[in-house]
């Protein structure tokens, strides 16, 4: 069973941490049998599972539903769940209720985006026994203030702001921080600056770990191929070919055969 202490140990031992997103029970059963360290029920579920163009339509109800399904299949894997758009920007009581719902659905930690305005809430969660993963850089819940899907931290000023935010998240008690879409050099600098691990996505090779979206790494999503994605399997073609093979077998009478049929005796 992975715990937050394994994250620290891996950073200290210079061992890479691997994380993959997951949204459903069947996929979680597969991921549970892999060597990956942890699963993220990301608010990217709004895009990958529900077809929205960004993560803003993700709701707490949606995240609880996916977290519960993943947790039933995830075995011993460490499970982190995203707090969706604005679910942690309400009253303390509503924010806590949101976290409670995700933890009671099976998450072992929550992730939230940004540092500004979140620090005292993160402290409160950590003091309440909730592991928190931070997330800075291209934080999609702020897509309209960031001006779209853009690499962050390219100017000296924005790089300095991201470094400051990373330190604030560490200071507030986050056990790890996701760095999304920042130049390699900044990914490296923040990783060296922090004593907690960084998990990168589009942040270069020097972060303490990497995260990819399940559908992206398996090549299931042919419409979306940002620079930082590597597809490790041609999943789209393989699934499509499997379904076409089934259709063909039905049409030609090759399926079902005796072994697939019930007899009277
Ligand atoms: O929602 C998500 O998939 C994420 C990853 C990109 C880190 O937050």
XYZ file of N, CA and C and ligand atoms in Angstrom:
803
model
N 0.843 -1.205 0.000
C 0.000 0.000 0.000
C 0.879 1.256 0.000
N 0.767 2.069 -1.014
C 1.539 3.320 -1.057
C 0.931 4.324 -0.063
N 1.791 5.074 0.602
C 1.314 6.148 1.484
C 2.058 7.425 1.088
N 1.699 8.532 1.725
C 2.403 9.776 1.388
C 3.892 9.670 1.729
N 4.229 8.782 2.678
C 5.650 8.655 3.054
C 6.468 8.026 1.932
N 5.815 7.192 1.104
C 6.522 6.627 -0.048
C 6.875 7.716 -1.055
N 6.044 8.751 -1.125
C 6.348 9.874 -2.025
C 7.645 10.551 -1.559
N 7.736 10.800 -0.244
C 8.940 11.458 0.290
C 10.173 10.573 0.080
N 9.977 9.246 0.362
C 11.121 8.320 0.237
C 11.619 8.295 -1.195
N 10.675 8.299 -2.129
C 11.089 8.244 -3.540
C 11.870 9.490 -3.924
N 11.410 10.630 -3.448
C 12.162 11.857 -3.772
C 13.569 11.751 -3.183
N 13.661 11.312 -1.919
C 14.969 11.235 -1.260
C 15.884 10.247 -1.986
N 15.293 9.167 -2.503
C 16.109 8.134 -3.163
C 16.285 8.431 -4.651
N 15.765 9.572 -5.090
C 15.867 9.936 -6.502
C 15.199 8.901 -7.423
N 14.096 8.329 -6.925
C 13.340 7.335 -7.702
C 12.110 8.023 -8.269
N 11.848 7.843 -9.528
C 10.721 8.542 -10.161
C 9.366 8.027 -9.638
N 8.434 8.953 -9.501
C 7.062 8.623 -9.075
C 6.186 8.625 -10.329
N 5.298 7.634 -10.428
C 4.428 7.589 -11.604
C 2.965 7.686 -11.168
N 2.227 8.480 -11.909
C 0.804 8.664 -11.608
C 0.049 8.624 -12.935
N -1.139 8.060 -12.908
C -1.979 8.031 -14.105
C -3.392 8.398 -13.674
N -4.115 9.065 -14.541
C -5.500 9.367 -14.192
C -6.352 8.121 -14.415
N -7.467 8.074 -13.734
C -8.360 6.922 -13.863
C -9.758 7.394 -13.468
N -10.773 6.869 -14.147
C -12.118 7.408 -13.903
C -13.196 6.345 -13.690
N -12.850 5.060 -13.944
C -13.892 4.030 -13.851
C -13.333 2.739 -13.272
N -14.258 1.863 -12.899
C -13.913 0.619 -12.202
C -13.066 -0.334 -13.070
N -13.476 -0.529 -14.317
C -12.773 -1.493 -15.179
C -11.330 -1.054 -15.411
N -11.130 0.220 -15.680
C -9.765 0.724 -15.891
C -8.972 0.635 -14.595
N -9.623 0.924 -13.472
C -8.918 0.860 -12.185
C -8.429 -0.561 -11.910
N -9.254 -1.566 -12.291
C -8.836 -2.971 -12.098
C -7.554 -3.243 -12.873
N -7.441 -2.688 -14.067
C -6.226 -2.895 -14.882
C -5.061 -2.146 -14.240
N -5.283 -0.868 -13.935
C -4.195 -0.050 -13.372
C -3.703 -0.645 -12.052
N -4.613 -1.245 -11.296
C -4.234 -1.847 -10.004
C -3.189 -2.943 -10.173
N -3.175 -3.564 -11.346
C -2.219 -4.662 -11.593
C -0.922 -4.162 -12.219
N -0.756 -2.859 -12.359
C 0.466 -2.316 -12.972
C 1.427 -1.841 -11.875
N 2.582 -1.357 -12.306
C 3.589 -0.867 -11.351
C 3.403 0.611 -11.013
N 2.363 1.238 -11.533
C 2.194 2.676 -11.302
C 2.010 2.938 -9.805
N 2.517 4.086 -9.327
C 2.477 4.366 -7.884
C 1.112 4.835 -7.406
N 0.446 5.663 -8.212
C -0.809 6.225 -7.699
C -1.740 6.617 -8.834
N -3.001 6.712 -8.467
C -4.069 7.028 -9.420
C -4.650 8.393 -9.073
N -4.960 9.146 -10.102
C -5.614 10.433 -9.906
C -6.975 10.407 -10.585
N -8.028 10.579 -9.789
C -9.335 10.801 -10.395
C -9.379 12.303 -10.688
N -8.931 12.652 -11.884
C -8.779 14.063 -12.247
C -10.119 14.662 -12.669
N -10.204 15.987 -12.531
C -11.416 16.647 -13.047
C -11.392 16.655 -14.572
N -10.274 16.168 -15.162
C -10.241 15.925 -16.611
C -11.308 14.900 -16.987
N -11.919 14.237 -15.998
C -13.070 13.354 -16.252
C -14.144 14.085 -17.061
N -14.275 15.393 -16.798
C -15.290 16.163 -17.542
C -15.023 16.082 -19.040
N -13.726 16.052 -19.416
C -13.360 16.008 -20.832
C -13.318 14.563 -21.346
N -12.567 13.701 -20.629
C -12.331 12.348 -21.148
C -13.563 11.458 -21.056
N -14.369 11.639 -20.007
C -15.505 10.739 -19.791
C -16.840 11.351 -20.204
N -16.885 12.692 -20.240
C -18.180 13.334 -20.509
C -18.166 14.204 -21.761
N -16.989 14.344 -22.393
C -16.922 15.033 -23.682
C -16.979 16.552 -23.634
N -16.801 17.145 -22.431
C -16.775 18.614 -22.372
C -15.443 19.127 -22.899
N -15.382 20.412 -23.260
C -14.154 20.945 -23.885
C -13.119 21.384 -22.858
N -13.541 21.538 -21.600
C -12.590 21.863 -20.528
C -13.102 21.253 -19.227
N -12.437 21.594 -18.104
C -12.776 20.921 -16.839
C -13.823 21.678 -16.013
N -14.260 22.836 -16.497
C -15.195 23.640 -15.693
C -16.525 22.927 -15.398
N -17.024 22.097 -16.307
C -18.302 21.428 -15.994
C -18.192 20.306 -14.955
N -16.972 19.960 -14.511
C -16.862 18.892 -13.492
C -17.546 19.363 -12.209
N -18.362 18.516 -11.642
C -19.065 18.859 -10.397
C -18.580 17.930 -9.293
N -18.911 18.296 -8.080
C -18.548 17.435 -6.954
C -19.233 16.080 -7.100
N -20.479 16.103 -7.506
C -21.238 14.858 -7.680
C -20.531 13.941 -8.698
N -20.069 14.546 -9.794
C -19.357 13.792 -10.831
C -18.080 13.174 -10.256
N -17.333 13.976 -9.491
C -16.054 13.522 -8.945
C -16.259 12.415 -7.905
N -17.319 12.535 -7.123
C -17.616 11.505 -6.114
C -17.984 10.198 -6.816
N -18.784 10.296 -7.844
C -19.232 9.135 -8.619
C -18.016 8.393 -9.212
N -17.099 9.149 -9.841
C -15.917 8.509 -10.451
C -14.953 7.997 -9.373
N -14.802 8.753 -8.291
C -13.887 8.324 -7.223
C -14.366 7.004 -6.619
N -15.653 6.888 -6.377
C -16.196 5.662 -5.781
C -15.971 4.474 -6.723
N -16.205 4.693 -8.019
C -16.025 3.597 -8.985
C -14.563 3.171 -9.043
N -13.656 4.145 -9.106
C -12.217 3.826 -9.174
C -11.786 3.129 -7.894
N -12.261 3.608 -6.765
C -11.788 3.033 -5.499
C -12.211 1.571 -5.365
N -13.327 1.183 -5.998
C -13.747 -0.217 -5.932
C -12.828 -1.127 -6.750
N -12.063 -0.533 -7.690
C -11.181 -1.377 -8.507
C -9.709 -1.155 -8.255
N -9.373 -0.157 -7.433
C -7.970 0.304 -7.365
C -7.059 -0.533 -6.477
N -7.624 -1.494 -5.775
C -6.794 -2.347 -4.906
C -6.013 -1.512 -3.921
N -4.690 -1.761 -3.892
C -3.839 -1.069 -2.915
C -3.259 0.248 -3.412
N -3.644 0.662 -4.582
C -3.031 1.886 -5.138
C -3.498 3.129 -4.369
N -2.584 4.062 -4.221
C -2.893 5.332 -3.554
C -3.786 6.151 -4.488
N -4.892 6.618 -3.953
C -5.904 7.272 -4.795
C -6.101 8.739 -4.392
N -5.858 9.602 -5.364
C -6.001 11.048 -5.146
C -7.190 11.517 -5.991
N -7.985 12.388 -5.423
C -9.162 12.841 -6.166
C -9.149 14.374 -6.278
N -9.531 14.863 -7.436
C -9.537 16.316 -7.670
C -10.755 16.979 -7.044
N -10.529 18.082 -6.368
C -11.639 18.965 -5.996
C -11.985 19.758 -7.254
N -13.233 19.688 -7.703
C -13.558 20.345 -8.977
C -13.734 21.859 -8.848
N -13.957 22.469 -9.981
C -14.140 23.911 -10.146
C -14.989 24.517 -9.018
N -14.390 25.444 -8.289
C -15.032 26.242 -7.227
C -15.496 25.459 -5.995
N -15.281 24.132 -5.981
C -15.771 23.333 -4.842
C -14.997 23.636 -3.561
N -13.840 24.326 -3.702
C -13.045 24.652 -2.503
C -12.895 26.169 -2.347
N -13.815 26.914 -3.009
C -13.767 28.381 -2.935
C -15.066 28.925 -2.353
N -15.720 28.104 -1.521
C -17.002 28.533 -0.938
C -16.764 28.819 0.532
N -17.704 28.480 1.391
C -17.464 28.663 2.824
C -16.623 27.495 3.324
N -15.965 27.675 4.454
C -15.145 26.588 5.007
C -15.990 25.334 5.165
N -17.193 25.526 5.652
C -18.051 24.372 5.898
C -18.382 23.627 4.588
N -18.701 24.372 3.516
C -19.002 23.715 2.227
C -17.746 23.052 1.648
N -16.601 23.744 1.793
C -15.348 23.180 1.280
C -15.027 21.860 1.980
N -15.211 21.856 3.299
C -14.916 20.654 4.083
C -15.883 19.524 3.701
N -17.131 19.883 3.477
C -18.109 18.856 3.086
C -17.721 18.242 1.739
N -17.184 19.071 0.832
C -16.746 18.557 -0.473
C -15.610 17.553 -0.285
N -14.645 17.915 0.558
C -13.503 17.018 0.807
C -13.996 15.730 1.472
N -14.896 15.895 2.425
C -15.444 14.724 3.128
C -16.090 13.756 2.123
N -16.835 14.293 1.165
C -17.505 13.424 0.179
C -16.486 12.641 -0.636
N -15.400 13.300 -1.034
C -14.394 12.596 -1.851
C -13.662 11.543 -1.025
N -13.330 11.892 0.219
C -12.607 10.937 1.074
C -13.515 9.747 1.403
N -14.792 10.032 1.642
C -15.707 8.930 1.977
C -16.050 8.092 0.748
N -15.803 8.641 -0.444
C -15.991 7.852 -1.665
C -14.776 6.965 -1.937
N -13.691 7.157 -1.183
C -12.540 6.261 -1.334
C -11.219 6.932 -1.630
N -11.193 8.275 -1.735
C -9.906 8.953 -1.972
C -9.050 8.876 -0.703
N -7.729 8.843 -0.925
C -6.813 8.920 0.223
C -6.172 10.292 0.332
N -6.392 11.110 -0.685
C -5.847 12.478 -0.697
C -6.676 13.277 -1.686
N -6.621 14.603 -1.547
C -7.300 15.445 -2.536
C -6.267 16.345 -3.207
N -6.596 16.757 -4.424
C -5.742 17.709 -5.142
C -6.579 18.958 -5.421
N -5.944 20.108 -5.309
C -6.639 21.343 -5.703
C -5.672 22.254 -6.442
N -6.242 23.155 -7.226
C -5.445 23.973 -8.141
C -5.149 25.351 -7.570
N -3.882 25.761 -7.708
C -3.482 27.119 -7.342
C -3.125 27.249 -5.880
N -2.459 28.369 -5.575
C -2.056 28.640 -4.186
C -2.818 29.840 -3.639
N -2.940 30.888 -4.452
C -3.566 32.126 -3.950
C -4.980 31.842 -3.452
N -5.227 32.194 -2.216
C -6.563 32.011 -1.647
C -6.837 30.624 -1.107
N -5.895 29.683 -1.301
C -6.142 28.305 -0.859
C -5.301 27.905 0.351
N -4.344 28.749 0.721
C -3.331 28.316 1.688
C -3.929 27.983 3.057
N -4.808 28.845 3.568
C -5.318 28.549 4.917
C -6.232 27.324 4.876
N -6.933 27.133 3.765
C -7.785 25.932 3.654
C -6.917 24.665 3.599
N -5.813 24.732 2.857
C -4.915 23.565 2.785
C -4.389 23.240 4.183
N -3.989 24.284 4.908
C -3.494 24.077 6.294
C -4.553 23.400 7.146
N -5.768 23.889 7.005
C -6.883 23.330 7.781
C -7.077 21.846 7.438
N -7.002 21.523 6.157
C -7.170 20.117 5.747
C -6.052 19.254 6.311
N -4.829 19.744 6.168
C -3.673 18.954 6.632
C -3.782 18.729 8.145
N -4.189 19.774 8.850
C -4.350 19.630 10.314
C -5.518 18.702 10.651
N -6.416 18.512 9.689
C -7.558 17.608 9.909
C -7.253 16.191 9.431
N -6.005 15.971 9.002
C -5.613 14.609 8.620
C -5.876 14.271 7.166
N -6.006 15.285 6.321
C -6.242 15.037 4.888
C -4.969 15.362 4.102
N -4.372 14.377 3.445
C -3.233 14.702 2.580
C -3.683 15.528 1.368
N -2.932 16.581 1.096
C -3.295 17.479 -0.012
C -2.162 17.547 -1.036
N -2.533 17.375 -2.301
C -1.587 17.555 -3.406
C -1.891 18.911 -4.036
N -0.871 19.728 -4.206
C -1.057 21.016 -4.865
C -0.960 20.853 -6.373
N -1.273 21.904 -7.106
C -1.233 21.855 -8.576
C -1.056 23.285 -9.073
N 0.046 23.554 -9.743
C 0.289 24.897 -10.276
C 0.773 24.804 -11.729
N 0.824 25.950 -12.386
C 1.205 25.992 -13.798
C -0.064 26.191 -14.605
N -0.267 25.326 -15.589
C -1.500 25.417 -16.382
C -2.626 24.739 -15.589
N -3.294 25.534 -14.786
C -4.392 25.026 -13.962
C -5.691 25.327 -14.714
N -6.256 24.278 -15.281
C -7.350 24.480 -16.246
C -8.607 25.100 -15.649
N -8.759 24.947 -14.317
C -9.944 25.573 -13.702
C -9.874 27.099 -13.824
N -8.662 27.624 -14.134
C -8.503 29.075 -14.294
C -8.283 29.440 -15.758
N -8.760 28.576 -16.640
C -8.447 28.729 -18.072
C -8.787 30.121 -18.615
N -9.851 30.709 -18.085
C -10.254 32.017 -18.640
C -9.385 33.166 -18.140
N -8.729 32.995 -16.981
C -7.778 34.050 -16.584
C -6.407 33.769 -17.195
N -6.124 32.486 -17.488
C -4.822 32.168 -18.095
C -4.834 32.439 -19.599
N -6.038 32.597 -20.155
C -6.141 32.929 -21.585
C -6.014 31.725 -22.501
N -6.343 30.542 -22.003
C -6.341 29.335 -22.860
C -5.286 28.330 -22.440
N -5.133 27.295 -23.262
C -4.168 26.212 -22.999
C -2.767 26.720 -23.368
N -2.063 27.342 -22.416
C -0.774 27.974 -22.735
C 0.288 27.536 -21.743
N 1.519 27.401 -22.212
C 2.640 27.114 -21.310
C 2.757 28.271 -20.315
N 2.957 27.946 -19.052
C 3.040 28.952 -17.982
C 4.493 29.134 -17.528
N 4.774 30.253 -16.910
C 6.102 30.472 -16.318
C 7.193 30.755 -17.326
N 6.809 31.327 -18.462
C 7.824 31.600 -19.492
C 8.566 32.899 -19.216
N 7.899 33.857 -18.559
C 8.591 35.105 -18.257
C 9.214 34.988 -16.867
N 10.191 35.860 -16.616
C 10.860 35.851 -15.298
C 9.858 36.072 -14.178
N 8.928 36.987 -14.448
C 7.939 37.351 -13.431
C 7.014 36.174 -13.115
N 6.517 35.510 -14.174
C 5.577 34.410 -13.905
C 6.316 33.196 -13.348
N 7.580 33.016 -13.740
C 8.370 31.910 -13.164
C 8.574 32.158 -11.672
N 8.869 33.418 -11.319
C 9.091 33.750 -9.900
C 7.801 33.519 -9.111
N 6.657 33.859 -9.734
C 5.376 33.663 -9.040
C 5.118 32.175 -8.805
N 5.423 31.353 -9.802
C 5.188 29.911 -9.648
C 6.107 29.314 -8.577
N 7.337 29.810 -8.517
C 8.273 29.315 -7.474
C 7.731 29.674 -6.093
N 7.250 30.895 -5.982
C 6.698 31.374 -4.711
C 5.477 30.526 -4.322
N 4.610 30.246 -5.299
C 3.413 29.444 -5.023
C 3.791 28.031 -4.582
N 4.801 27.470 -5.243
C 5.241 26.110 -4.890
C 5.708 26.075 -3.434
N 6.473 27.108 -3.047
C 6.966 27.174 -1.658
C 5.806 27.346 -0.677
N 4.830 28.153 -1.055
C 3.664 28.365 -0.172
C 2.887 27.053 0.022
N 2.758 26.291 -1.057
C 2.021 25.019 -0.957
C 2.773 24.040 -0.059
N 4.087 24.020 -0.228
C 4.904 23.141 0.636
C 4.757 23.562 2.101
N 4.850 24.851 2.329
C 4.768 25.412 3.681
C 3.401 25.111 4.314
N 2.355 25.117 3.486
C 1.000 24.852 3.996
C 0.796 23.378 4.336
N 1.707 22.521 3.860
C 1.613 21.102 4.243
C 1.289 20.146 3.110
N 1.262 20.631 1.855
C 1.027 19.703 0.732
C 2.100 18.616 0.734
N 1.709 17.392 0.384
C 2.710 16.303 0.364
C 3.376 16.185 -1.007
N 2.829 16.837 -2.014
C 3.399 16.822 -3.370
C 2.721 17.931 -4.170
N 3.346 18.296 -5.287
C 2.777 19.359 -6.136
C 2.859 18.934 -7.599
N 1.741 19.048 -8.294
C 1.749 18.828 -9.742
C 2.186 20.123 -10.422
N 3.106 19.995 -11.377
C 3.545 21.136 -12.197
C 3.088 20.862 -13.617
N 2.212 21.700 -14.122
C 1.650 21.426 -15.454
C 2.076 22.494 -16.461
N 2.627 22.022 -17.568
C 2.972 22.884 -18.711
C 3.831 24.079 -18.327
N 5.031 23.796 -17.907
C 6.014 24.855 -17.647
C 7.307 24.465 -18.360
N 8.168 25.418 -18.669
C 9.426 25.067 -19.334
C 10.258 24.111 -18.460
N 11.012 23.244 -19.129
C 11.870 22.263 -18.418
C 12.686 22.894 -17.305
N 13.315 24.042 -17.625
C 14.243 24.651 -16.660
C 13.503 25.031 -15.386
N 12.261 25.518 -15.540
C 11.486 25.905 -14.360
C 11.040 24.651 -13.588
N 10.669 23.597 -14.316
C 10.304 22.326 -13.672
C 11.451 21.835 -12.802
N 12.651 21.939 -13.348
C 13.841 21.504 -12.617
C 14.096 22.395 -11.392
N 13.981 23.693 -11.609
C 14.270 24.644 -10.526
C 13.309 24.448 -9.351
N 12.009 24.300 -9.669
C 11.023 24.127 -8.586
C 11.271 22.792 -7.879
N 11.617 21.778 -8.640
C 11.884 20.456 -8.053
C 13.065 20.540 -7.078
N 14.068 21.300 -7.438
C 15.244 21.436 -6.555
C 14.958 22.315 -5.335
N 14.007 23.234 -5.544
C 13.667 24.183 -4.481
C 12.884 23.515 -3.350
N 12.077 22.492 -3.729
C 11.153 21.892 -2.763
C 11.725 20.645 -2.108
N 11.301 20.404 -0.865
C 11.662 19.125 -0.244
C 10.563 18.090 -0.489
N 9.360 18.537 -0.900
C 8.305 17.593 -1.278
C 8.417 17.309 -2.779
N 7.900 16.139 -3.216
C 8.045 15.802 -4.632
C 7.186 16.649 -5.575
N 7.694 16.823 -6.781
C 6.930 17.446 -7.859
C 6.558 16.348 -8.852
N 5.333 16.428 -9.356
C 4.873 15.478 -10.376
C 4.587 16.319 -11.609
N 5.276 16.036 -12.686
C 5.154 16.902 -13.856
C 4.231 16.345 -14.928
N 3.615 17.282 -15.643
C 2.909 16.939 -16.891
C 3.225 18.097 -17.834
N 4.060 17.820 -18.795
C 4.558 18.900 -19.634
C 5.492 19.821 -18.875
N 6.253 19.266 -17.921
C 7.183 20.082 -17.120
C 8.609 19.547 -17.234
N 8.854 18.733 -18.250
C 10.208 18.251 -18.505
C 10.578 17.016 -17.713
N 11.824 16.560 -17.914
C 12.256 15.272 -17.348
C 12.778 15.351 -15.916
N 12.902 16.550 -15.360
C 13.608 16.665 -14.072
C 12.692 16.742 -12.863
N 11.383 16.650 -13.070
C 10.475 16.617 -11.917
C 10.636 15.254 -11.240
N 10.132 15.149 -10.004
C 10.305 13.892 -9.261
C 9.428 12.773 -9.801
N 8.416 13.139 -10.558
C 7.546 12.111 -11.133
C 6.830 12.664 -12.341
N 6.020 11.819 -12.952
C 5.254 12.215 -14.138
C 3.816 11.749 -13.971
N 2.889 12.492 -14.557
C 1.499 12.049 -14.630
C 1.019 12.206 -16.066
N 0.259 11.238 -16.542
C -0.402 11.368 -17.839
C -1.862 10.947 -17.686
N -2.659 11.441 -18.585
C -4.072 11.071 -18.639
C -4.172 9.685 -19.295
N -4.952 8.807 -18.679
C -5.131 7.414 -19.123
C -5.377 7.336 -20.635
N -6.364 8.080 -21.114
C -6.740 8.024 -22.530
C -5.612 8.511 -23.435
N -4.811 9.462 -22.949
C -3.711 9.998 -23.766
C -2.585 8.981 -23.896
N -2.177 8.408 -22.774
C -1.025 7.500 -22.846
C -1.365 6.216 -23.576
N -2.655 5.851 -23.580
C -3.058 4.629 -24.284
C -3.502 4.901 -25.717
N -3.363 6.138 -26.160
C -3.679 6.469 -27.547
C -5.154 6.306 -27.868
N -6.019 6.541 -26.889
C -7.464 6.375 -27.118
C -8.097 7.656 -27.634
N -7.369 8.757 -27.462
C -7.922 10.060 -27.793
C -7.178 10.621 -29.001
N -7.718 10.397 -30.196
C -6.952 10.799 -31.383
C -7.119 12.279 -31.734
N -8.072 12.953 -31.067
C -8.299 14.370 -31.406
C -7.415 15.315 -30.614
N -6.720 14.790 -29.613
C -6.000 15.667 -28.677
C -4.583 15.134 -28.497
N -3.597 15.867 -29.018
C -2.229 15.362 -28.903
C -1.285 16.529 -28.605
N -1.341 17.058 -27.359
C -0.384 18.123 -27.041
C 1.043 17.570 -27.044
N 2.007 18.470 -27.119
C 3.422 18.120 -27.237
C 3.889 17.194 -26.119
N 3.328 17.373 -24.894
C 3.861 16.614 -23.757
C 3.323 15.181 -23.683
N 2.381 14.828 -24.569
C 1.806 13.476 -24.504
C 2.623 12.510 -25.346
N 2.935 11.357 -24.749
C 3.489 10.251 -25.536
C 2.460 9.129 -25.459
N 2.099 8.576 -26.605
C 1.159 7.445 -26.587
C 1.979 6.163 -26.596
N 1.685 5.288 -25.633
C 2.481 4.067 -25.460
C 1.823 2.861 -26.123
N 0.565 2.987 -26.509
C -0.163 1.919 -27.202
C -1.083 2.609 -28.201
N -1.297 1.927 -29.330
C -2.230 2.471 -30.309
C -3.652 2.017 -29.949
N -4.134 2.516 -28.798
C -5.376 2.015 -28.232
C -6.595 2.237 -29.114
N -6.657 3.381 -29.761
C -7.831 3.715 -30.596
C -8.005 2.667 -31.694
N -6.902 2.390 -32.409
C -6.940 1.417 -33.502
C -7.272 0.032 -32.977
N -6.652 -0.337 -31.839
C -6.842 -1.688 -31.314
C -8.287 -1.911 -30.879
N -8.876 -0.915 -30.202
C -10.263 -1.073 -29.747
C -11.193 -1.104 -30.966
N -10.939 -0.200 -31.901
C -11.776 -0.122 -33.106
C -11.697 -1.445 -33.888
N -10.471 -1.965 -34.045
C -10.305 -3.220 -34.781
C -11.019 -4.371 -34.070
N -10.962 -4.370 -32.734
C -11.644 -5.418 -31.955
C -13.150 -5.379 -32.206
N -13.725 -4.187 -32.225
C -15.182 -4.070 -32.426
C -15.545 -4.457 -33.860
N -14.713 -4.036 -34.827
C -14.978 -4.412 -36.221
C -14.848 -5.925 -36.423
N -13.917 -6.550 -35.690
C -13.758 -8.014 -35.795
C -15.015 -8.702 -35.272
N -15.589 -8.158 -34.202
C -16.843 -8.697 -33.639
C -17.989 -8.552 -34.648
N -18.108 -7.350 -35.233
C -19.189 -7.099 -36.197
C -19.058 -8.051 -37.387
N -17.841 -8.216 -37.848
C -17.591 -9.090 -38.988
C -17.936 -10.537 -38.653
N -17.577 -10.962 -37.435
C -17.852 -12.342 -37.021
C -19.359 -12.592 -36.937
N -20.102 -11.598 -36.474
C -21.563 -11.750 -36.400
C -22.133 -11.847 -37.819
N -21.679 -10.960 -38.693
C -22.217 -10.913 -40.052
C -21.911 -12.183 -40.836
N -20.741 -12.765 -40.609
C -20.340 -13.948 -41.389
C -20.786 -15.239 -40.715
N -21.369 -15.141 -39.524
C -21.810 -16.358 -38.819
C -20.691 -17.031 -38.037
N -19.520 -16.380 -37.963
C -18.403 -16.994 -37.212
C -18.610 -16.863 -35.696
N -19.529 -16.033 -35.286
C -19.882 -15.854 -33.870
C -21.387 -15.706 -33.777
N -22.089 -16.364 -32.822
C -21.524 -17.265 -31.812
C -21.354 -18.695 -32.338
N -20.449 -19.444 -31.702
C -20.264 -20.851 -32.033
C -20.817 -21.689 -30.884
N -20.731 -23.009 -31.023
C -21.309 -23.910 -29.998
C -20.847 -23.555 -28.590
N -19.537 -23.234 -28.475
C -18.988 -22.960 -27.123
C -19.611 -21.723 -26.467
N -20.272 -20.891 -27.256
C -20.885 -19.675 -26.701
C -22.394 -19.844 -26.482
N -22.911 -21.073 -26.727
C -24.366 -21.256 -26.732
C -24.809 -22.225 -25.636
N -26.040 -22.045 -25.179
C -26.643 -22.948 -24.182
C -27.446 -24.011 -24.939
N -27.406 -25.244 -24.431
C -28.215 -26.319 -25.018
C -29.210 -26.768 -23.959
N -30.218 -27.561 -24.384
C -31.208 -28.046 -23.417
C -30.577 -28.964 -22.388
N -29.604 -29.788 -22.817
C -28.923 -30.651 -21.832
C -27.441 -30.700 -22.118
O -7.432 16.445 -14.040
C -6.339 15.980 -14.395
O -6.246 15.045 -15.201
C -5.129 16.591 -13.837
C -3.831 16.148 -14.405
C -3.593 16.811 -15.702
C -2.710 16.377 -13.461
O -5.220 17.414 -13.006
